[in-house]
Tab-separated table of C-alpha atoms in Angstrom:
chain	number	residue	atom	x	y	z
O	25	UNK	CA	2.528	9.299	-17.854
O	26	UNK	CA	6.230	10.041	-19.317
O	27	UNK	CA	7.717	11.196	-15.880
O	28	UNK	CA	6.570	9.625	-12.963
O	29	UNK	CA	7.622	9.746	-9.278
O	30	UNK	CA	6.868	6.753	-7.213
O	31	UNK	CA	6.771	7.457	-3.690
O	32	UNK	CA	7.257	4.445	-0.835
O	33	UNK	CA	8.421	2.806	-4.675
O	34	UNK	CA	10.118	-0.029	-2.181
O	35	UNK	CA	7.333	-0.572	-0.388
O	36	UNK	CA	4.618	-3.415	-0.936
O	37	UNK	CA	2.012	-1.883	-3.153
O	38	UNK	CA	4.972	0.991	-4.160
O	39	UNK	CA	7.047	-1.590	-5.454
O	40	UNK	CA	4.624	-3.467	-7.207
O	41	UNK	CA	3.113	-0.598	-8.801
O	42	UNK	CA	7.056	-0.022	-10.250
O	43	UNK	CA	6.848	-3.078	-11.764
O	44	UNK	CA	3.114	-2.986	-13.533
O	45	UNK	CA	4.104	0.625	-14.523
O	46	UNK	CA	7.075	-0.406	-16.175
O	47	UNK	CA	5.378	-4.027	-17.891
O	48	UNK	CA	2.819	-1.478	-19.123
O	49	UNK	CA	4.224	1.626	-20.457
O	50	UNK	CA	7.081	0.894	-22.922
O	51	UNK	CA	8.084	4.966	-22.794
O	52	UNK	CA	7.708	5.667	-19.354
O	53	UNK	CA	11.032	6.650	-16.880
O	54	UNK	CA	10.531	6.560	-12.918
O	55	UNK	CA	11.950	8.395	-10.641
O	56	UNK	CA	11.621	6.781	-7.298
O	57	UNK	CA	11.673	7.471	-4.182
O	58	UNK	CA	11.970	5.848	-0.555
O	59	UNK	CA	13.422	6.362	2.731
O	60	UNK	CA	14.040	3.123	3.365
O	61	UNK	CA	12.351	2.670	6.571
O	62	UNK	CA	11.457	-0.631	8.157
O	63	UNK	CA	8.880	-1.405	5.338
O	64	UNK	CA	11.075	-0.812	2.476
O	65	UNK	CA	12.788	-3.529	0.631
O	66	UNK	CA	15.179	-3.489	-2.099
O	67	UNK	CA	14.601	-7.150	-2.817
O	68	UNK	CA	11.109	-6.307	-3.958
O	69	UNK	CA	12.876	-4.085	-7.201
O	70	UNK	CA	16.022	-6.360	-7.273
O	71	UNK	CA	14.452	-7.665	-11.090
O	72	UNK	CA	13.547	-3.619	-12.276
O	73	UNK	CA	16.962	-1.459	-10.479
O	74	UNK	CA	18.907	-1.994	-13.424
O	75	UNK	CA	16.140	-0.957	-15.827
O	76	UNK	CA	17.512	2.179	-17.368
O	77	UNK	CA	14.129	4.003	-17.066
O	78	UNK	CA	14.140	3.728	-13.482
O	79	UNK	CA	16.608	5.708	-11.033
O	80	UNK	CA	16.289	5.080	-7.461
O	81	UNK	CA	16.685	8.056	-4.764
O	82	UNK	CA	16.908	7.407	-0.628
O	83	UNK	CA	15.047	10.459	0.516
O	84	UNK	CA	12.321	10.815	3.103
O	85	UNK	CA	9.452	12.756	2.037
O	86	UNK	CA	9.264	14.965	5.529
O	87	UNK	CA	12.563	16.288	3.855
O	88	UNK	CA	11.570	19.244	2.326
O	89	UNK	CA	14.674	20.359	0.661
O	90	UNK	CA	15.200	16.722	-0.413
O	91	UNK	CA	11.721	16.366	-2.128
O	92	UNK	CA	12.757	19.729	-4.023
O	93	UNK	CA	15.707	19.161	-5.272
O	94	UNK	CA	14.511	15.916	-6.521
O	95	UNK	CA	11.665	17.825	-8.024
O	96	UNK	CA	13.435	20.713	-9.730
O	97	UNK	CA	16.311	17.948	-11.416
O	98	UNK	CA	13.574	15.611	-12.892
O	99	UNK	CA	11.068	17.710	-13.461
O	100	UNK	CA	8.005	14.836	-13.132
O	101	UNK	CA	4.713	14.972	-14.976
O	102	UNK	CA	2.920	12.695	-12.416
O	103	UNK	CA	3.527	11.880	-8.627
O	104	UNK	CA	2.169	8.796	-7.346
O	105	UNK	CA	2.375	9.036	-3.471
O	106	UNK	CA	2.626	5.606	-1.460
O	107	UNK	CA	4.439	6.851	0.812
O	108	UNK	CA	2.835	6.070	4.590
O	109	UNK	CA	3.366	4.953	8.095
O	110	UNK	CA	0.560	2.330	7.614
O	111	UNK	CA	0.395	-0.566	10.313
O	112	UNK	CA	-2.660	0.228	12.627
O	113	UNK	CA	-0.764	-1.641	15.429
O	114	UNK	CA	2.583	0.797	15.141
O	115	UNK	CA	0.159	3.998	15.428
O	116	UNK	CA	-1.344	2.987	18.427
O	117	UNK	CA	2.109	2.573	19.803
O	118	UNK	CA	3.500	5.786	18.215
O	119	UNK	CA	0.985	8.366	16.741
O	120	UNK	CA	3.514	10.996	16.048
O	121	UNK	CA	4.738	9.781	13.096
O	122	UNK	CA	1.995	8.767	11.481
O	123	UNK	CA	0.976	12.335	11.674
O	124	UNK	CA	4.432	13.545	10.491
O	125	UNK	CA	4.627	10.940	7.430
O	126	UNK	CA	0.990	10.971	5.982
O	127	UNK	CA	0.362	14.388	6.737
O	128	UNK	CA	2.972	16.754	6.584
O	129	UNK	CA	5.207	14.778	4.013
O	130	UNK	CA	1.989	15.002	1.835
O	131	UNK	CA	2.171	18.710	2.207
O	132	UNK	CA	5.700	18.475	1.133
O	133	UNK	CA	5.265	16.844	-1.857
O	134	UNK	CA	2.019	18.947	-2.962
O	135	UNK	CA	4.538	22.012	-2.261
O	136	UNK	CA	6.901	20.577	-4.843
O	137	UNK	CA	4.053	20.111	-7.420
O	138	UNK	CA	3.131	23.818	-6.666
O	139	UNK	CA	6.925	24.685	-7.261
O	140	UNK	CA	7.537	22.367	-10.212
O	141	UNK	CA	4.102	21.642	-11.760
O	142	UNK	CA	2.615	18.477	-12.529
O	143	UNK	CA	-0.153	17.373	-14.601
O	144	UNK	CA	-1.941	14.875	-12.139
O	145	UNK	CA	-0.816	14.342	-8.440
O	146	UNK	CA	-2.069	11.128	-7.050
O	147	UNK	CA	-2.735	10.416	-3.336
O	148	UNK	CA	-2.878	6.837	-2.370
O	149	UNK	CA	-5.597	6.325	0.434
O	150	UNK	CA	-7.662	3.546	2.200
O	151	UNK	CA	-11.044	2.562	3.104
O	152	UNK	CA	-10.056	2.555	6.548
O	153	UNK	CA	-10.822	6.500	6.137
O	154	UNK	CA	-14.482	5.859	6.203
O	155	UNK	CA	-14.703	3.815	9.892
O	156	UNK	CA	-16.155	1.004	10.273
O	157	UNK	CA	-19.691	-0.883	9.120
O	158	UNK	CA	-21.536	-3.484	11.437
O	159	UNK	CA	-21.269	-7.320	10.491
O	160	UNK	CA	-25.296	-6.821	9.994
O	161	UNK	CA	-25.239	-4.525	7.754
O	162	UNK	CA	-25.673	-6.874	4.701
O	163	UNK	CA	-25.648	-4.855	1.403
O	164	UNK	CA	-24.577	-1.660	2.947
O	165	UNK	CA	-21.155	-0.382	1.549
O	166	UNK	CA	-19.558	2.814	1.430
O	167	UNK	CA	-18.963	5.178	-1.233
O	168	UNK	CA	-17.034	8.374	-2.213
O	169	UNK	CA	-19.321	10.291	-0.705
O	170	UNK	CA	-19.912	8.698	2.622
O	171	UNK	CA	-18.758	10.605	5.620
O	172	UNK	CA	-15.570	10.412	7.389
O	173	UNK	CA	-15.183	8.392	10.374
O	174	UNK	CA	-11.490	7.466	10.851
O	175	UNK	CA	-11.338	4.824	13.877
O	176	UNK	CA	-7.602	4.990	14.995
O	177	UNK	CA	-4.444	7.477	14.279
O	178	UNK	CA	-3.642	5.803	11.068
O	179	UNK	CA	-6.762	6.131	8.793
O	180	UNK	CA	-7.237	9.255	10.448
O	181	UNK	CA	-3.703	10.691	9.248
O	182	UNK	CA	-4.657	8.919	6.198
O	183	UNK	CA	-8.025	10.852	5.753
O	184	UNK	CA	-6.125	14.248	6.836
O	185	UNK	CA	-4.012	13.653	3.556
O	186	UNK	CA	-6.739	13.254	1.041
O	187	UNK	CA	-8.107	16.336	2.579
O	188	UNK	CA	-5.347	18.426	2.448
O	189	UNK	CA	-4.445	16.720	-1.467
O	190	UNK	CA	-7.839	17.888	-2.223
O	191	UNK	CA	-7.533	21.334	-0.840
O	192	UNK	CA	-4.371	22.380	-2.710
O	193	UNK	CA	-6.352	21.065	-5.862
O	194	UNK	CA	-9.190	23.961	-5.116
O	195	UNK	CA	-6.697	26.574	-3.959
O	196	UNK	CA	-4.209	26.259	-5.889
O	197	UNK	CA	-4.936	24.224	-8.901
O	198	UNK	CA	-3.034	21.413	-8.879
O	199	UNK	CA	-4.688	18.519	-10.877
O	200	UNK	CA	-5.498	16.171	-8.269
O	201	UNK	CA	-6.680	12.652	-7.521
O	202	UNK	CA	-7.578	10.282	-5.097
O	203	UNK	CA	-7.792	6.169	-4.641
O	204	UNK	CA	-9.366	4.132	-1.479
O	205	UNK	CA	-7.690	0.863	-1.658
O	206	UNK	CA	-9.203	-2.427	-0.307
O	207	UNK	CA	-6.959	-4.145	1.956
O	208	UNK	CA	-4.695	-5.445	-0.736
O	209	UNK	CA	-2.780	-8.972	-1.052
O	210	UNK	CA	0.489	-10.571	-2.189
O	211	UNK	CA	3.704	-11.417	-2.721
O	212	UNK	CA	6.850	-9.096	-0.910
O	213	UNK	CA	4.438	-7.884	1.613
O	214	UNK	CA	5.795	-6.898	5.187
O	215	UNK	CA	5.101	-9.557	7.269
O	216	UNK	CA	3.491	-7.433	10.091
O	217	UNK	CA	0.461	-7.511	8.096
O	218	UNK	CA	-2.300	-10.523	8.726
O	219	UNK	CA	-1.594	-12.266	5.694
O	220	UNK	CA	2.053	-13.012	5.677
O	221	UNK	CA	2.271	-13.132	9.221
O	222	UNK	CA	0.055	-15.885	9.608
O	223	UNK	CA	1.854	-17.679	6.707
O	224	UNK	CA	4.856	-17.522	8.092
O	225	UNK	CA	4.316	-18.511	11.482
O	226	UNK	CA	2.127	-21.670	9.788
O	227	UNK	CA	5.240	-22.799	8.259
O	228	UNK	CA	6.779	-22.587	11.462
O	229	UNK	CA	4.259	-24.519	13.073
O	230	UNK	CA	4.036	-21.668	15.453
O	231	UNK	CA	0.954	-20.316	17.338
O	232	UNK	CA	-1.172	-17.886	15.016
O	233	UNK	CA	-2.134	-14.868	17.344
O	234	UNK	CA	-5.820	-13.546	15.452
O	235	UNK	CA	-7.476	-10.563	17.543
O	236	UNK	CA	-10.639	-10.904	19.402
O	237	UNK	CA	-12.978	-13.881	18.251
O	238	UNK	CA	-11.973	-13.500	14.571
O	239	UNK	CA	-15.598	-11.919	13.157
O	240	UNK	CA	-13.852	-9.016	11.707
O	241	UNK	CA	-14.343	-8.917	7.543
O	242	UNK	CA	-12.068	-7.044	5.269
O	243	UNK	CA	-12.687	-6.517	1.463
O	244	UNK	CA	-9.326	-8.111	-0.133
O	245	UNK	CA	-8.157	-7.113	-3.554
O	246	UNK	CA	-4.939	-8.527	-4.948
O	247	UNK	CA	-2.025	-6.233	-5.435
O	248	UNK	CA	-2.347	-6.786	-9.280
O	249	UNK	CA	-5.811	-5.538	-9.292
O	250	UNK	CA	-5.289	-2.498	-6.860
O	251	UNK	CA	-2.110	-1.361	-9.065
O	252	UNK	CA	-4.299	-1.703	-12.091
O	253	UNK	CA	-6.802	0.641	-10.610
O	254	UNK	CA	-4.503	3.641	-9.288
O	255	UNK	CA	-3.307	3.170	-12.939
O	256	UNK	CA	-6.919	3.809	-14.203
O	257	UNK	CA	-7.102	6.616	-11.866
O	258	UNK	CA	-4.340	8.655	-12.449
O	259	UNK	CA	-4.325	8.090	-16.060
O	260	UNK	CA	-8.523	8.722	-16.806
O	261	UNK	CA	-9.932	9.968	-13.316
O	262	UNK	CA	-11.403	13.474	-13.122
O	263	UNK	CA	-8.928	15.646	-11.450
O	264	UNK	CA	-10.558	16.507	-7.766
O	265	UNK	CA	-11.856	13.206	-7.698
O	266	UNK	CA	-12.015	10.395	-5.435
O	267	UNK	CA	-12.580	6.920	-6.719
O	268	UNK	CA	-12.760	3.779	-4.138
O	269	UNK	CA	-10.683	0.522	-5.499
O	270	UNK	CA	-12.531	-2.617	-4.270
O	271	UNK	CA	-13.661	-6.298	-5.524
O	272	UNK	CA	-16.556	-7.071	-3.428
O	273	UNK	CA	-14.614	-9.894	-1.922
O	274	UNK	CA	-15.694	-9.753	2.078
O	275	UNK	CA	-14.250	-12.420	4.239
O	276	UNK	CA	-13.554	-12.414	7.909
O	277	UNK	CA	-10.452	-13.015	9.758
O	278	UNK	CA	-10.779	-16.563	10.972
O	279	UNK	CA	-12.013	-17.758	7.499
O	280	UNK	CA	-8.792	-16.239	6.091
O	281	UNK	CA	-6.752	-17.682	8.333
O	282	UNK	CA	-8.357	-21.122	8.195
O	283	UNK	CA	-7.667	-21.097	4.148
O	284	UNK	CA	-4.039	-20.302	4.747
O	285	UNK	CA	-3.676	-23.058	7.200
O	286	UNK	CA	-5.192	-25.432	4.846
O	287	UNK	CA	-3.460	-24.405	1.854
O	288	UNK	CA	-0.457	-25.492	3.815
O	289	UNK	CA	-1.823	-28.042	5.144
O	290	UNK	CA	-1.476	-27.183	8.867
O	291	UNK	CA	-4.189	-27.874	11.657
O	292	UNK	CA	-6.189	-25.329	13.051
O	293	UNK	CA	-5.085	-26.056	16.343
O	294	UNK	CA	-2.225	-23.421	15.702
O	295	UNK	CA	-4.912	-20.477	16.228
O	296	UNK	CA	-4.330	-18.616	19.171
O	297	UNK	CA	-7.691	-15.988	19.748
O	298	UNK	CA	-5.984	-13.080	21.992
O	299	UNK	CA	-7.127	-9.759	23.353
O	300	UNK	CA	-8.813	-7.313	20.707
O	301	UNK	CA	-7.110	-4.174	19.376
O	302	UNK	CA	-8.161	-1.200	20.219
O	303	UNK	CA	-10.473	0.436	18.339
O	304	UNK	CA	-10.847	-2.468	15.884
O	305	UNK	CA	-13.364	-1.828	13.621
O	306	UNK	CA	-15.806	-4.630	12.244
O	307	UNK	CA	-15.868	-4.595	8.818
O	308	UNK	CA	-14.909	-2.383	5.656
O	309	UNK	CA	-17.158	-2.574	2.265
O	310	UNK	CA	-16.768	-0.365	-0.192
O	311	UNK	CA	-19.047	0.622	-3.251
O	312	UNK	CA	-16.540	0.670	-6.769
O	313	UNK	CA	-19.006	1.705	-9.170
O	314	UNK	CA	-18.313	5.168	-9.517
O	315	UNK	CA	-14.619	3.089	-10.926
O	316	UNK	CA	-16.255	1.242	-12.943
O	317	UNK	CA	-18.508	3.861	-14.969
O	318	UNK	CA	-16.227	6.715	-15.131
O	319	UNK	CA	-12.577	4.886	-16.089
O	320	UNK	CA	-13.482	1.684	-16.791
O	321	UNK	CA	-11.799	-0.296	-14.483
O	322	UNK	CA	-12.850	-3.808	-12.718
O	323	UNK	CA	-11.110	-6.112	-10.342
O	324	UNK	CA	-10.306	-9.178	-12.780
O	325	UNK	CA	-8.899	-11.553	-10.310
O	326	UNK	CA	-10.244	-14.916	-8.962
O	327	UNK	CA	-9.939	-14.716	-5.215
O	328	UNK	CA	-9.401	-17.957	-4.668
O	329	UNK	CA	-6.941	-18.737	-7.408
O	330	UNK	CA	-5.083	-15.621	-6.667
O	331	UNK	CA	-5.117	-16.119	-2.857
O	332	UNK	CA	-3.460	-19.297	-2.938
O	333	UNK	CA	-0.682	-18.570	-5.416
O	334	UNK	CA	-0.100	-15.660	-2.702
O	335	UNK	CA	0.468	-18.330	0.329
O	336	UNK	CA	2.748	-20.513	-1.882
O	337	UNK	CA	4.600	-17.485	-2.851
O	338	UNK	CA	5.270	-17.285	0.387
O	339	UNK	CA	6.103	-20.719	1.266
O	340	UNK	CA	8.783	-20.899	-1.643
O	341	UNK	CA	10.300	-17.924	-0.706
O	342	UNK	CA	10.655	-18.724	3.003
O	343	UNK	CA	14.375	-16.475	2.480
O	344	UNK	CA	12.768	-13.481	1.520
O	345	UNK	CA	11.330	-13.339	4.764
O	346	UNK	CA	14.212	-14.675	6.532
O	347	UNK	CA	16.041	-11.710	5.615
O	348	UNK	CA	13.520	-9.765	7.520
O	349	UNK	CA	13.434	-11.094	10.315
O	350	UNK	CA	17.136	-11.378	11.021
O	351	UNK	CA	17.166	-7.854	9.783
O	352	UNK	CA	19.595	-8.543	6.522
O	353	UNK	CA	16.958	-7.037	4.179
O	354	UNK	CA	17.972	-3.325	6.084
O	355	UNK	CA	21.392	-3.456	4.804
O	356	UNK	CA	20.811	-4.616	1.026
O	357	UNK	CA	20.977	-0.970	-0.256
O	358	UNK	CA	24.323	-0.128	0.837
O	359	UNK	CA	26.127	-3.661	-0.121
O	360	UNK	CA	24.031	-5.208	-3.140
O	361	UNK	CA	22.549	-2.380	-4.778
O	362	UNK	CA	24.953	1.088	-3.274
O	363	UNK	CA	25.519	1.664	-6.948
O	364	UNK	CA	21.731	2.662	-7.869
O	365	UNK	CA	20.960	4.369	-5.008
O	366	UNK	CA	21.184	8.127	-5.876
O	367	UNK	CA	21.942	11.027	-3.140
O	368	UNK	CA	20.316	14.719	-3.249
């Protein structure tokens, strides 16, 4: 990878992956690119946006002559797409733009690769495609070639995109590859998500709202070891491929929350059960081996040690989540960082 795009590169996993890309490969340049939407968060590259290998462009991907233009001036070898409306909460509420986003802004960009070609185009997916698993189905997991069963608008936009990614590699040729992501971990991540929402309303010694009874179980993977495996992917992965990214590291929800609390050192008092989500599914387990064999790549993080330097992350940085929530974070772009923002 010489030339890479980074879409959602401001996002959680986006902006990580930025970083790891750029620890990792001393001759690669990145071209990113984010619409700054709610989720994106030029505090997560304020150490990397004066890098001279990276330049930073605010474009939305559902902007067709946008992602062109961008295309034809930096003529990319890879594409990396993050970009995603991905809380399952926000597409109950709104649908429509989860299908807009992670289905037609895919198209977009696999457009651009047909109009500028690339040599691998890499679609960023989730386990959530596959539904769900029941919590007594001990041993069972699911692998790349387990059916589809989306559960809500979200993984079902989600599995939409792989298809469609996929399709354009058989028609058309472009060199194509897919990753299913655990539910990933750590620092700078939007705290609508389970983790850091629960951290920070611990440290506010505020109720912690957890859906249903709290039996639902999640493979987690840290953000270190998921960027590490899209790496593996895109770089060694067979082009029309899908490879799942998971640890093995099943817990459910009211475990998880009962470490945070006492890694803070808060009582579990603070647990507030409420009314289920709809469509919640019970529990996600994915089989990596196919990872494993074909690239090489293993999750090489301790849980446990990496779980709680993610909660203290959090409780040192109690600003960087300030800024969120008083909405400061929206307006970085323009006043700290107007200079490396490029237009199209």
């Amino acid at each position: 990878m010489k030339r890479v795009v980074v879409t959602g590169a401001a996002g959680f996993i986006g902006s990580h992956f930025t970083k790891h890309l750029l620890q990792s490969h001393s001759d690669v340049n990145i071209i990113c690119i984010d619409s700054l939407t709610y989720a994106g968060n030029f505090d997560n590259l304020k150490g990397e946006i004066k890098d001279p290998r990276l330049i930073f462009y605010k474009a939305d991907i559902l902007n067709k002559r946008e992602i062109f233009e961008i295309f034809s001036r930096e003529n990319p070898d890879t594409v990396i797409n993050f970009a995603a409306e991905s809380h399952v909460d926000r597409s109950i509420k709104d649908p429509e733009i989860f299908m807009n986003t992670n289905v037609m802004g895919v198209q977009n960009l696999l457009e651009a690769c047909r109009e500028c070609p690339v040599e691998r185009f890499h679609q960023i997916s989730t386990d959530e495609v596959y539904g769900d698993l029941t919590l007594d189905s001990h041993g069972k997991l699911f692998s790349e070639n387990s059916i589809l069963a989306p559960s809500g608008v979200y993984s079902a936009s989600k599995a939409s995109a792989d298809l469609l990614a996929l399709s354009y590699c058989k028609t058309y040729g472009i060199p194509v590859t897919v990753s299913r992501g655990a539910n990933t971990y750590g620092p700078n991540q939007y705290p609508e998500k389970l983790i850091p929402l629960m951290i920070y309303r611990a440290m506010k010694n505020k109720s912690l709202p957890l859906y249903g009874k709290g039996i639902n179980v999640r493979d987690w993977i840290s953000v270190k070891d998921h960027c590490r495996g899209i790496v593996a992917v895109a770089e060694r992965g067979r082009s029309g491929e899908i490879y799942n990214i998971g640890c093995g590291c099943e817990i459910d929800n009211i475990t998880l929350v009962k470490r945070i609390l006492d890694i803070l050192g808060k009582p579990y008092s603070l647990i507030e059960f409420v009314e289920d989500r709809k469509g919640h599914d019970l529990r996600y387990a994915m089989d990596s081996t196919k990872a494993q064999k074909e690239i090489g790549w293993k999750a090489l993080d301790d849980f446990d040690e990496t779980f709680e330097k993610t909660v203290k992350w959090y409780a040192e940085n109690k600003n960087w989540s300030e800024k969120i929530f008083s909405g400061e974070y929206l307006k970085l772009y323009k006043t700290d960082y107007s200079e490396y923002v490029l237009s199209v």
